[in-house]
PDB file of C-alpha atoms in Angstrom:
ATOM      1  CA  UNK T  15     128.591 111.246  36.560  1.00  0.00           C
ATOM      2  CA  UNK T  16     129.381 113.931  39.122  1.00  0.00           C
ATOM      3  CA  UNK T  17     131.579 113.838  42.210  1.00  0.00           C
ATOM      4  CA  UNK T  18     129.527 112.798  45.242  1.00  0.00           C
ATOM      5  CA  UNK T  19     131.386 115.284  47.470  1.00  0.00           C
ATOM      6  CA  UNK T  20     132.068 118.463  45.488  1.00  0.00           C
ATOM      7  CA  UNK T  21     129.699 118.035  42.527  1.00  0.00           C
ATOM      8  CA  UNK T  22     132.357 118.316  39.809  1.00  0.00           C
ATOM      9  CA  UNK T  23     131.501 116.605  36.527  1.00  0.00           C
ATOM     10  CA  UNK T  24     134.861 116.360  34.769  1.00  0.00           C
ATOM     11  CA  UNK T  25     137.184 113.364  35.181  1.00  0.00           C
ATOM     12  CA  UNK T  26     135.245 111.508  37.857  1.00  0.00           C
ATOM     13  CA  UNK T  27     136.129 107.937  38.818  1.00  0.00           C
ATOM     14  CA  UNK T  28     133.606 105.411  40.097  1.00  0.00           C
ATOM     15  CA  UNK T  29     134.298 103.568  43.349  1.00  0.00           C
ATOM     16  CA  UNK T  30     135.993 100.368  42.183  1.00  0.00           C
ATOM     17  CA  UNK T  31     134.350  98.307  44.938  1.00  0.00           C
ATOM     18  CA  UNK T  32     130.642  99.084  44.545  1.00  0.00           C
ATOM     19  CA  UNK T  33     130.610 101.034  41.267  1.00  0.00           C
ATOM     20  CA  UNK T  34     127.747 103.135  42.610  1.00  0.00           C
ATOM     21  CA  UNK T  35     129.460 106.360  43.680  1.00  0.00           C
ATOM     22  CA  UNK T  36     131.805 108.640  41.719  1.00  0.00           C
ATOM     23  CA  UNK T  37     134.579 110.951  42.934  1.00  0.00           C
ATOM     24  CA  UNK T  38     136.765 113.503  41.196  1.00  0.00           C
ATOM     25  CA  UNK T  39     139.836 112.893  43.361  1.00  0.00           C
ATOM     26  CA  UNK T  40     141.344 110.790  46.128  1.00  0.00           C
ATOM     27  CA  UNK T  41     140.773 113.519  48.777  1.00  0.00           C
ATOM     28  CA  UNK T  42     137.041 113.598  47.974  1.00  0.00           C
ATOM     29  CA  UNK T  43     136.860 109.811  48.222  1.00  0.00           C
ATOM     30  CA  UNK T  44     138.605 109.860  51.619  1.00  0.00           C
ATOM     31  CA  UNK T  45     136.319 112.615  52.858  1.00  0.00           C
ATOM     32  CA  UNK T  46     133.212 110.571  51.967  1.00  0.00           C
ATOM     33  CA  UNK T  47     134.491 107.190  53.139  1.00  0.00           C
ATOM     34  CA  UNK T  48     133.059 107.362  56.681  1.00  0.00           C
ATOM     35  CA  UNK T  49     129.584 107.802  55.187  1.00  0.00           C
ATOM     36  CA  UNK T  50     129.978 105.437  52.256  1.00  0.00           C
ATOM     37  CA  UNK T  51     131.867 102.499  53.765  1.00  0.00           C
ATOM     38  CA  UNK T  52     128.908 100.557  55.240  1.00  0.00           C
ATOM     39  CA  UNK T  53     126.909 100.680  52.024  1.00  0.00           C
ATOM     40  CA  UNK T  54     130.012  99.842  49.997  1.00  0.00           C
ATOM     41  CA  UNK T  55     130.727  96.833  52.237  1.00  0.00           C
ATOM     42  CA  UNK T  56     127.186  95.514  51.859  1.00  0.00           C
ATOM     43  CA  UNK T  57     127.299  95.661  48.086  1.00  0.00           C
ATOM     44  CA  UNK T  58     130.759  94.043  47.947  1.00  0.00           C
ATOM     45  CA  UNK T  59     129.499  91.163  50.071  1.00  0.00           C
ATOM     46  CA  UNK T  60     126.474  90.775  47.839  1.00  0.00           C
ATOM     47  CA  UNK T  61     128.669  90.572  44.728  1.00  0.00           C
ATOM     48  CA  UNK T  62     131.180  88.241  46.366  1.00  0.00           C
ATOM     49  CA  UNK T  63     128.602  85.531  46.974  1.00  0.00           C
ATOM     50  CA  UNK T  64     126.888  86.319  43.640  1.00  0.00           C
ATOM     51  CA  UNK T  65     123.535  86.709  45.346  1.00  0.00           C
ATOM     52  CA  UNK T  66     120.765  88.510  43.449  1.00  0.00           C
ATOM     53  CA  UNK T  67     119.793  91.677  45.257  1.00  0.00           C
ATOM     54  CA  UNK T  68     116.199  90.517  45.734  1.00  0.00           C
ATOM     55  CA  UNK T  69     117.433  87.299  47.429  1.00  0.00           C
ATOM     56  CA  UNK T  70     119.343  89.009  50.262  1.00  0.00           C
ATOM     57  CA  UNK T  71     117.823  87.927  53.586  1.00  0.00           C
ATOM     58  CA  UNK T  72     119.754  90.076  56.069  1.00  0.00           C
ATOM     59  CA  UNK T  73     117.757  93.312  56.639  1.00  0.00           C
ATOM     60  CA  UNK T  74     120.871  95.435  57.181  1.00  0.00           C
ATOM     61  CA  UNK T  75     122.461  94.092  54.009  1.00  0.00           C
ATOM     62  CA  UNK T  76     119.267  94.687  52.031  1.00  0.00           C
ATOM     63  CA  UNK T  77     119.077  98.268  53.252  1.00  0.00           C
ATOM     64  CA  UNK T  78     122.765  98.849  52.505  1.00  0.00           C
ATOM     65  CA  UNK T  79     122.382  97.492  48.983  1.00  0.00           C
ATOM     66  CA  UNK T  80     119.240  99.582  48.473  1.00  0.00           C
ATOM     67  CA  UNK T  81     121.084 102.719  49.538  1.00  0.00           C
ATOM     68  CA  UNK T  82     123.806 101.971  46.994  1.00  0.00           C
ATOM     69  CA  UNK T  83     121.224 101.819  44.242  1.00  0.00           C
ATOM     70  CA  UNK T  84     119.590 105.008  45.525  1.00  0.00           C
ATOM     71  CA  UNK T  85     122.940 106.789  45.417  1.00  0.00           C
ATOM     72  CA  UNK T  86     123.485 105.565  41.892  1.00  0.00           C
ATOM     73  CA  UNK T  87     120.037 106.773  40.929  1.00  0.00           C
ATOM     74  CA  UNK T  88     120.672 110.196  42.464  1.00  0.00           C
ATOM     75  CA  UNK T  89     123.906 110.544  40.489  1.00  0.00           C
ATOM     76  CA  UNK T  90     122.190 109.617  37.241  1.00  0.00           C
ATOM     77  CA  UNK T  91     119.267 111.931  37.982  1.00  0.00           C
ATOM     78  CA  UNK T  92     121.658 114.804  38.663  1.00  0.00           C
ATOM     79  CA  UNK T  93     123.409 114.277  35.325  1.00  0.00           C
ATOM     80  CA  UNK T  94     120.042 113.892  33.492  1.00  0.00           C
ATOM     81  CA  UNK T  95     120.641 110.263  32.578  1.00  0.00           C
ATOM     82  CA  UNK T  96     117.021 109.472  33.379  1.00  0.00           C
ATOM     83  CA  UNK T  97     116.889 105.957  31.929  1.00  0.00           C
ATOM     84  CA  UNK T  98     119.789 104.816  34.143  1.00  0.00           C
ATOM     85  CA  UNK T  99     118.246 106.631  37.107  1.00  0.00           C
ATOM     86  CA  UNK T 100     115.002 104.694  36.641  1.00  0.00           C
ATOM     87  CA  UNK T 101     116.910 101.425  36.475  1.00  0.00           C
ATOM     88  CA  UNK T 102     118.849 102.164  39.674  1.00  0.00           C
ATOM     89  CA  UNK T 103     115.834 103.357  41.652  1.00  0.00           C
ATOM     90  CA  UNK T 104     113.717 100.363  40.587  1.00  0.00           C
ATOM     91  CA  UNK T 105     116.429  97.975  41.779  1.00  0.00           C
ATOM     92  CA  UNK T 106     116.789  99.846  45.056  1.00  0.00           C
ATOM     93  CA  UNK T 107     113.055 100.003  45.742  1.00  0.00           C
ATOM     94  CA  UNK T 108     112.820  96.259  45.150  1.00  0.00           C
ATOM     95  CA  UNK T 109     114.949  95.997  48.306  1.00  0.00           C
ATOM     96  CA  UNK T 110     113.458  98.857  50.322  1.00  0.00           C
ATOM     97  CA  UNK T 111     110.073 100.126  49.134  1.00  0.00           C
ATOM     98  CA  UNK T 112     109.620 102.576  52.037  1.00  0.00           C
ATOM     99  CA  UNK T 113     112.216 105.185  51.052  1.00  0.00           C
ATOM    100  CA  UNK T 114     110.207 108.355  50.332  1.00  0.00           C
ATOM    101  CA  UNK T 115     113.010 110.240  48.533  1.00  0.00           C
ATOM    102  CA  UNK T 116     113.846 107.348  46.209  1.00  0.00           C
ATOM    103  CA  UNK T 117     110.154 106.772  45.469  1.00  0.00           C
ATOM    104  CA  UNK T 118     109.676 110.437  44.596  1.00  0.00           C
ATOM    105  CA  UNK T 119     112.861 110.575  42.510  1.00  0.00           C
ATOM    106  CA  UNK T 120     111.786 107.537  40.502  1.00  0.00           C
ATOM    107  CA  UNK T 121     108.573 109.385  39.678  1.00  0.00           C
ATOM    108  CA  UNK T 122     110.554 112.454  38.618  1.00  0.00           C
ATOM    109  CA  UNK T 123     112.885 110.414  36.410  1.00  0.00           C
ATOM    110  CA  UNK T 124     109.898 108.779  34.709  1.00  0.00           C
ATOM    111  CA  UNK T 125     108.312 112.194  34.155  1.00  0.00           C
ATOM    112  CA  UNK T 126     111.492 113.444  32.510  1.00  0.00           C
ATOM    113  CA  UNK T 127     111.332 110.460  30.160  1.00  0.00           C
ATOM    114  CA  UNK T 128     107.785 111.451  29.221  1.00  0.00           C
ATOM    115  CA  UNK T 129     106.323 108.390  30.982  1.00  0.00           C
ATOM    116  CA  UNK T 130     103.752 110.392  32.929  1.00  0.00           C
ATOM    117  CA  UNK T 131     101.303 107.545  33.522  1.00  0.00           C
ATOM    118  CA  UNK T 132     104.108 105.424  35.019  1.00  0.00           C
ATOM    119  CA  UNK T 133     105.305 108.337  37.156  1.00  0.00           C
ATOM    120  CA  UNK T 134     102.035 109.119  38.936  1.00  0.00           C
ATOM    121  CA  UNK T 135     101.872 106.020  41.227  1.00  0.00           C
ATOM    122  CA  UNK T 136     105.337 106.777  42.593  1.00  0.00           C
ATOM    123  CA  UNK T 137     104.583 110.464  43.172  1.00  0.00           C
ATOM    124  CA  UNK T 138     101.334 109.541  44.942  1.00  0.00           C
ATOM    125  CA  UNK T 139     103.057 106.860  47.027  1.00  0.00           C
ATOM    126  CA  UNK T 140     105.868 109.228  48.057  1.00  0.00           C
ATOM    127  CA  UNK T 141     103.268 111.696  49.329  1.00  0.00           C
ATOM    128  CA  UNK T 142     101.439 108.927  51.177  1.00  0.00           C
ATOM    129  CA  UNK T 143     104.656 107.660  52.771  1.00  0.00           C
ATOM    130  CA  UNK T 144     105.286 111.067  54.355  1.00  0.00           C
ATOM    131  CA  UNK T 145     102.644 113.778  54.025  1.00  0.00           C
ATOM    132  CA  UNK T 146     104.946 116.225  55.797  1.00  0.00           C
ATOM    133  CA  UNK T 147     107.773 115.842  53.271  1.00  0.00           C
ATOM    134  CA  UNK T 148     107.611 119.091  51.319  1.00  0.00           C
ATOM    135  CA  UNK T 149     109.298 117.995  48.051  1.00  0.00           C
ATOM    136  CA  UNK T 150     106.908 115.042  47.675  1.00  0.00           C
ATOM    137  CA  UNK T 151     103.939 117.335  48.260  1.00  0.00           C
ATOM    138  CA  UNK T 152     105.269 119.851  45.731  1.00  0.00           C
ATOM    139  CA  UNK T 153     106.032 117.306  43.007  1.00  0.00           C
ATOM    140  CA  UNK T 154     102.609 115.676  43.284  1.00  0.00           C
ATOM    141  CA  UNK T 155     100.983 119.128  43.044  1.00  0.00           C
ATOM    142  CA  UNK T 156     103.096 119.925  39.990  1.00  0.00           C
ATOM    143  CA  UNK T 157     102.050 116.655  38.314  1.00  0.00           C
ATOM    144  CA  UNK T 158      98.357 117.250  38.982  1.00  0.00           C
ATOM    145  CA  UNK T 159      98.521 120.842  37.748  1.00  0.00           C
ATOM    146  CA  UNK T 160     100.764 120.401  34.706  1.00  0.00           C
ATOM    147  CA  UNK T 161      99.918 116.896  33.473  1.00  0.00           C
ATOM    148  CA  UNK T 162      96.320 116.404  34.614  1.00  0.00           C
ATOM    149  CA  UNK T 163      95.539 120.135  34.343  1.00  0.00           C
ATOM    150  CA  UNK T 164      93.476 120.007  37.521  1.00  0.00           C
ATOM    151  CA  UNK T 165      94.111 123.291  39.314  1.00  0.00           C
ATOM    152  CA  UNK T 166      91.444 122.680  41.964  1.00  0.00           C
ATOM    153  CA  UNK T 167      93.128 119.468  43.159  1.00  0.00           C
ATOM    154  CA  UNK T 168      96.613 120.961  42.900  1.00  0.00           C
ATOM    155  CA  UNK T 169      95.808 124.046  44.999  1.00  0.00           C
ATOM    156  CA  UNK T 170      95.704 122.415  48.496  1.00  0.00           C
ATOM    157  CA  UNK T 171      98.879 120.474  47.716  1.00  0.00           C
ATOM    158  CA  UNK T 172     100.712 123.631  46.650  1.00  0.00           C
ATOM    159  CA  UNK T 173      99.423 125.444  49.719  1.00  0.00           C
ATOM    160  CA  UNK T 174     100.732 122.653  51.939  1.00  0.00           C
ATOM    161  CA  UNK T 175     104.045 122.650  50.061  1.00  0.00           C
ATOM    162  CA  UNK T 176     104.533 126.376  50.727  1.00  0.00           C
ATOM    163  CA  UNK T 177     103.863 125.727  54.430  1.00  0.00           C
ATOM    164  CA  UNK T 178     106.446 122.946  54.508  1.00  0.00           C
ATOM    165  CA  UNK T 179     108.920 124.726  52.181  1.00  0.00           C
ATOM    166  CA  UNK T 180     108.410 128.454  52.855  1.00  0.00           C
ATOM    167  CA  UNK T 181     111.708 129.401  51.181  1.00  0.00           C
ATOM    168  CA  UNK T 182     111.285 127.228  48.064  1.00  0.00           C
ATOM    169  CA  UNK T 183     110.475 129.626  45.175  1.00  0.00           C
ATOM    170  CA  UNK T 184     109.092 126.981  42.803  1.00  0.00           C
ATOM    171  CA  UNK T 185     106.270 126.083  45.203  1.00  0.00           C
ATOM    172  CA  UNK T 186     105.223 129.737  45.408  1.00  0.00           C
ATOM    173  CA  UNK T 187     105.319 129.987  41.615  1.00  0.00           C
ATOM    174  CA  UNK T 188     103.156 126.876  41.294  1.00  0.00           C
ATOM    175  CA  UNK T 189     100.697 128.196  43.866  1.00  0.00           C
ATOM    176  CA  UNK T 190     100.481 131.540  42.054  1.00  0.00           C
ATOM    177  CA  UNK T 191      99.876 129.862  38.700  1.00  0.00           C
ATOM    178  CA  UNK T 192      97.235 127.570  40.190  1.00  0.00           C
ATOM    179  CA  UNK T 193      95.368 130.411  41.886  1.00  0.00           C
ATOM    180  CA  UNK T 194      95.507 132.489  38.716  1.00  0.00           C
ATOM    181  CA  UNK T 195      93.997 129.581  36.752  1.00  0.00           C
ATOM    182  CA  UNK T 196      91.205 129.455  39.338  1.00  0.00           C
ATOM    183  CA  UNK T 197      90.627 133.227  38.891  1.00  0.00           C
ATOM    184  CA  UNK T 198      91.829 133.984  42.429  1.00  0.00           C
ATOM    185  CA  UNK T 199      94.058 136.902  41.446  1.00  0.00           C
ATOM    186  CA  UNK T 200      94.231 138.235  45.023  1.00  0.00           C
ATOM    187  CA  UNK T 201      95.830 135.012  46.208  1.00  0.00           C
ATOM    188  CA  UNK T 202      97.954 134.735  43.072  1.00  0.00           C
ATOM    189  CA  UNK T 203      99.654 138.117  43.514  1.00  0.00           C
ATOM    190  CA  UNK T 204     100.392 137.291  47.171  1.00  0.00           C
ATOM    191  CA  UNK T 205     102.091 134.058  46.067  1.00  0.00           C
ATOM    192  CA  UNK T 206     104.030 135.832  43.316  1.00  0.00           C
ATOM    193  CA  UNK T 207     105.110 138.580  45.733  1.00  0.00           C
ATOM    194  CA  UNK T 208     106.594 135.890  47.974  1.00  0.00           C
ATOM    195  CA  UNK T 209     108.267 134.230  44.969  1.00  0.00           C
ATOM    196  CA  UNK T 210     109.911 137.511  43.954  1.00  0.00           C
ATOM    197  CA  UNK T 211     111.140 138.123  47.488  1.00  0.00           C
ATOM    198  CA  UNK T 212     112.976 134.799  47.265  1.00  0.00           C
ATOM    199  CA  UNK T 213     113.972 135.044  43.585  1.00  0.00           C
ATOM    200  CA  UNK T 214     113.926 138.653  42.321  1.00  0.00           C
ATOM    201  CA  UNK T 215     115.291 137.686  38.876  1.00  0.00           C
ATOM    202  CA  UNK T 216     112.423 135.306  38.089  1.00  0.00           C
ATOM    203  CA  UNK T 217     111.109 136.840  34.854  1.00  0.00           C
ATOM    204  CA  UNK T 218     108.071 134.557  34.592  1.00  0.00           C
ATOM    205  CA  UNK T 219     107.003 135.445  38.107  1.00  0.00           C
ATOM    206  CA  UNK T 220     107.472 139.143  37.345  1.00  0.00           C
ATOM    207  CA  UNK T 221     105.324 138.934  34.197  1.00  0.00           C
ATOM    208  CA  UNK T 222     102.659 136.868  35.945  1.00  0.00           C
ATOM    209  CA  UNK T 223     102.363 139.278  38.856  1.00  0.00           C
ATOM    210  CA  UNK T 224     101.940 142.146  36.396  1.00  0.00           C
ATOM    211  CA  UNK T 225      99.125 140.183  34.765  1.00  0.00           C
ATOM    212  CA  UNK T 226      97.566 139.590  38.171  1.00  0.00           C
ATOM    213  CA  UNK T 227      97.621 143.269  39.029  1.00  0.00           C
ATOM    214  CA  UNK T 228      96.129 144.075  35.605  1.00  0.00           C
ATOM    215  CA  UNK T 229      93.149 141.864  36.442  1.00  0.00           C
ATOM    216  CA  UNK T 230      92.810 143.487  39.861  1.00  0.00           C
ATOM    217  CA  UNK T 231      92.944 146.915  38.198  1.00  0.00           C
ATOM    218  CA  UNK T 232      90.056 145.913  35.961  1.00  0.00           C
ATOM    219  CA  UNK T 233      88.064 144.687  38.932  1.00  0.00           C
ATOM    220  CA  UNK T 234      88.712 147.912  40.847  1.00  0.00           C
ATOM    221  CA  UNK T 235      87.427 149.901  37.870  1.00  0.00           C
ATOM    222  CA  UNK T 236      84.357 147.686  37.455  1.00  0.00           C
ATOM    223  CA  UNK T 237      83.410 147.960  41.107  1.00  0.00           C
ATOM    224  CA  UNK T 238      84.405 151.637  41.356  1.00  0.00           C
ATOM    225  CA  UNK T 239      87.065 151.131  44.061  1.00  0.00           C
ATOM    226  CA  UNK T 240      89.524 154.037  43.643  1.00  0.00           C
ATOM    227  CA  UNK T 241      91.717 153.060  46.612  1.00  0.00           C
ATOM    228  CA  UNK T 242      92.215 149.528  45.272  1.00  0.00           C
ATOM    229  CA  UNK T 243      92.835 150.957  41.816  1.00  0.00           C
ATOM    230  CA  UNK T 244      95.614 153.237  43.074  1.00  0.00           C
ATOM    231  CA  UNK T 245      97.191 150.411  45.102  1.00  0.00           C
ATOM    232  CA  UNK T 246      97.146 147.934  42.216  1.00  0.00           C
ATOM    233  CA  UNK T 247      98.352 150.555  39.740  1.00  0.00           C
ATOM    234  CA  UNK T 248     101.331 151.410  41.959  1.00  0.00           C
ATOM    235  CA  UNK T 249     102.185 147.710  42.398  1.00  0.00           C
ATOM    236  CA  UNK T 250     101.853 147.048  38.665  1.00  0.00           C
ATOM    237  CA  UNK T 251     104.105 149.953  37.700  1.00  0.00           C
ATOM    238  CA  UNK T 252     106.669 148.984  40.337  1.00  0.00           C
ATOM    239  CA  UNK T 253     106.929 145.406  39.073  1.00  0.00           C
ATOM    240  CA  UNK T 254     106.888 146.489  35.432  1.00  0.00           C
ATOM    241  CA  UNK T 255     109.764 148.925  36.023  1.00  0.00           C
ATOM    242  CA  UNK T 256     111.700 146.265  37.924  1.00  0.00           C
ATOM    243  CA  UNK T 257     111.112 143.733  35.160  1.00  0.00           C
ATOM    244  CA  UNK T 258     112.384 146.160  32.519  1.00  0.00           C
ATOM    245  CA  UNK T 259     115.421 146.964  34.656  1.00  0.00           C
ATOM    246  CA  UNK T 260     116.343 143.303  35.229  1.00  0.00           C
ATOM    247  CA  UNK T 261     115.493 142.056  31.720  1.00  0.00           C
ATOM    248  CA  UNK T 262     115.499 145.039  29.321  1.00  0.00           C
ATOM    249  CA  UNK T 263     115.469 142.838  26.206  1.00  0.00           C
ATOM    250  CA  UNK T 264     112.296 141.001  27.158  1.00  0.00           C
ATOM    251  CA  UNK T 265     109.547 142.020  24.737  1.00  0.00           C
ATOM    252  CA  UNK T 266     106.690 141.069  27.065  1.00  0.00           C
ATOM    253  CA  UNK T 267     107.154 143.953  29.492  1.00  0.00           C
ATOM    254  CA  UNK T 268     106.569 146.703  26.870  1.00  0.00           C
ATOM    255  CA  UNK T 269     103.504 144.771  25.723  1.00  0.00           C
ATOM    256  CA  UNK T 270     102.255 144.718  29.302  1.00  0.00           C
ATOM    257  CA  UNK T 271     102.640 148.483  29.359  1.00  0.00           C
ATOM    258  CA  UNK T 272     100.526 148.716  26.189  1.00  0.00           C
ATOM    259  CA  UNK T 273      97.901 146.447  27.752  1.00  0.00           C
ATOM    260  CA  UNK T 274      97.896 148.642  30.861  1.00  0.00           C
ATOM    261  CA  UNK T 275      97.448 151.799  28.782  1.00  0.00           C
ATOM    262  CA  UNK T 276      94.564 150.138  26.940  1.00  0.00           C
ATOM    263  CA  UNK T 277      92.933 149.251  30.237  1.00  0.00           C
ATOM    264  CA  UNK T 278      93.045 152.900  31.254  1.00  0.00           C
ATOM    265  CA  UNK T 279      91.601 154.008  27.905  1.00  0.00           C
ATOM    266  CA  UNK T 280      88.709 151.575  27.661  1.00  0.00           C
ATOM    267  CA  UNK T 281      87.931 151.159  31.360  1.00  0.00           C
ATOM    268  CA  UNK T 282      85.070 153.640  31.244  1.00  0.00           C
ATOM    269  CA  UNK T 283      83.788 152.663  27.789  1.00  0.00           C
ATOM    270  CA  UNK T 284      81.910 149.319  27.801  1.00  0.00           C
ATOM    271  CA  UNK T 285      81.114 149.791  24.093  1.00  0.00           C
ATOM    272  CA  UNK T 286      84.836 149.251  23.332  1.00  0.00           C
ATOM    273  CA  UNK T 287      84.977 145.922  25.109  1.00  0.00           C
ATOM    274  CA  UNK T 288      85.174 146.836  28.781  1.00  0.00           C
ATOM    275  CA  UNK T 289      88.257 146.796  31.018  1.00  0.00           C
ATOM    276  CA  UNK T 290      88.987 143.074  30.580  1.00  0.00           C
ATOM    277  CA  UNK T 291      89.423 143.318  26.803  1.00  0.00           C
ATOM    278  CA  UNK T 292      93.098 144.306  26.868  1.00  0.00           C
ATOM    279  CA  UNK T 293      93.961 141.664  29.422  1.00  0.00           C
ATOM    280  CA  UNK T 294      92.279 138.952  27.349  1.00  0.00           C
ATOM    281  CA  UNK T 295      94.147 140.096  24.249  1.00  0.00           C
ATOM    282  CA  UNK T 296      97.484 140.012  26.044  1.00  0.00           C
ATOM    283  CA  UNK T 297      96.789 136.565  27.540  1.00  0.00           C
ATOM    284  CA  UNK T 298      95.949 135.202  24.065  1.00  0.00           C
ATOM    285  CA  UNK T 299      99.192 136.647  22.700  1.00  0.00           C
ATOM    286  CA  UNK T 300     101.202 135.154  25.571  1.00  0.00           C
ATOM    287  CA  UNK T 301      99.586 131.722  25.136  1.00  0.00           C
ATOM    288  CA  UNK T 302     100.408 131.786  21.410  1.00  0.00           C
ATOM    289  CA  UNK T 303     104.032 132.626  22.198  1.00  0.00           C
ATOM    290  CA  UNK T 304     104.186 129.799  24.724  1.00  0.00           C
ATOM    291  CA  UNK T 305     102.797 127.279  22.225  1.00  0.00           C
ATOM    292  CA  UNK T 306     105.356 128.414  19.671  1.00  0.00           C
ATOM    293  CA  UNK T 307     108.180 128.040  22.219  1.00  0.00           C
ATOM    294  CA  UNK T 308     106.973 124.526  23.110  1.00  0.00           C
ATOM    295  CA  UNK T 309     106.829 123.584  19.412  1.00  0.00           C
ATOM    296  CA  UNK T 310     110.355 124.935  18.849  1.00  0.00           C
ATOM    297  CA  UNK T 311     111.659 122.972  21.863  1.00  0.00           C
ATOM    298  CA  UNK T 312     109.996 119.798  20.575  1.00  0.00           C
ATOM    299  CA  UNK T 313     111.573 120.325  17.157  1.00  0.00           C
ATOM    300  CA  UNK T 314     115.010 120.799  18.740  1.00  0.00           C
ATOM    301  CA  UNK T 315     114.572 117.536  20.660  1.00  0.00           C
ATOM    302  CA  UNK T 316     113.659 115.669  17.462  1.00  0.00           C
ATOM    303  CA  UNK T 317     116.674 117.127  15.650  1.00  0.00           C
ATOM    304  CA  UNK T 318     118.971 116.093  18.518  1.00  0.00           C
ATOM    305  CA  UNK T 319     117.634 112.538  18.352  1.00  0.00           C
ATOM    306  CA  UNK T 320     118.146 112.462  14.593  1.00  0.00           C
ATOM    307  CA  UNK T 321     121.754 113.661  14.956  1.00  0.00           C
ATOM    308  CA  UNK T 322     122.399 111.074  17.682  1.00  0.00           C
ATOM    309  CA  UNK T 323     120.971 108.310  15.485  1.00  0.00           C
ATOM    310  CA  UNK T 324     123.085 109.436  12.542  1.00  0.00           C
ATOM    311  CA  UNK T 325     126.173 109.433  14.762  1.00  0.00           C
ATOM    312  CA  UNK T 326     125.442 105.859  15.892  1.00  0.00           C
ATOM    313  CA  UNK T 327     124.983 104.744  12.300  1.00  0.00           C
ATOM    314  CA  UNK T 328     128.285 106.377  11.325  1.00  0.00           C
ATOM    315  CA  UNK T 329     130.055 104.648  14.238  1.00  0.00           C
ATOM    316  CA  UNK T 330     128.553 101.294  13.252  1.00  0.00           C
ATOM    317  CA  UNK T 331     129.640 101.757   9.635  1.00  0.00           C
ATOM    318  CA  UNK T 332     133.145 102.745  10.730  1.00  0.00           C
ATOM    319  CA  UNK T 333     133.354  99.705  12.999  1.00  0.00           C
ATOM    320  CA  UNK T 334     132.141  97.431  10.224  1.00  0.00           C
ATOM    321  CA  UNK T 335     134.677  98.915   7.790  1.00  0.00           C
ATOM    322  CA  UNK T 336     137.574  98.436  10.193  1.00  0.00           C
ATOM    323  CA  UNK T 337     136.497  94.854  10.810  1.00  0.00           C
ATOM    324  CA  UNK T 338     136.518  94.059   7.113  1.00  0.00           C
ATOM    325  CA  UNK T 339     139.958  95.641   6.725  1.00  0.00           C
TER     326      UNK T 339
END
């Protein structure tokens, strides 16, 4: 767990009364007491009379108990203990099913456990509970784009999310990716430009905007638009130089330069594939690299699970041996 006040992870102690909130020190606990005391009191009363949470009749007590579970869920979500987060949020929502943040967070915890089908109803409900809550709008868009692979449905949600969260870089990245999938490179580069204003070190955004300008360069050549060509070329070279400066070891930026040079060489020679040929080749290479990275990550996860299982077996054997002795 992490400290509810300062966020420290090491040596935290759970509130002995409600066991739902953790603190790293006595000063942090005192600082948070004015906020925490009502919820803590409600949960203590519930435990004192040994009443199941779902059987609490008093509305204030039910809400206080629900908030305790929501806090517990938030702590577990923050420390990536997704199974415990799901358990806490489910218990809290059984008491108060109208909390938009808890509903959304339950969906996120389920997604992180790979339970995508179970996550969707909660993400949809969170958006329905408050259509002006930016994080709920963003997370539903992300689910539709990444899990269902439906860029057309995700686009209006991402657009709304960027209106509600204009300084949230991830929404701009999602909008750029969605528009690029829909072949709207003009809109995509605008979204990526905004992303890079907010997060200049975002390497993926930098590479994607270079790809977007490559497509626009090809279009300018095809439609014989020299002014657009010069504008897109200047933007491409600016972002490529900035990407190389910020991440000089990244192999994709030199490859983008090669793709750009190929565009210039074959732009006027349809017999050699036309101006889109180099862009298609680079996109295929990038997709292959991404699939390899996903496969490597999956293999690492499997190996971690194997090591954890082996450790549990060793602990069980050690415990059995000590019991026999």
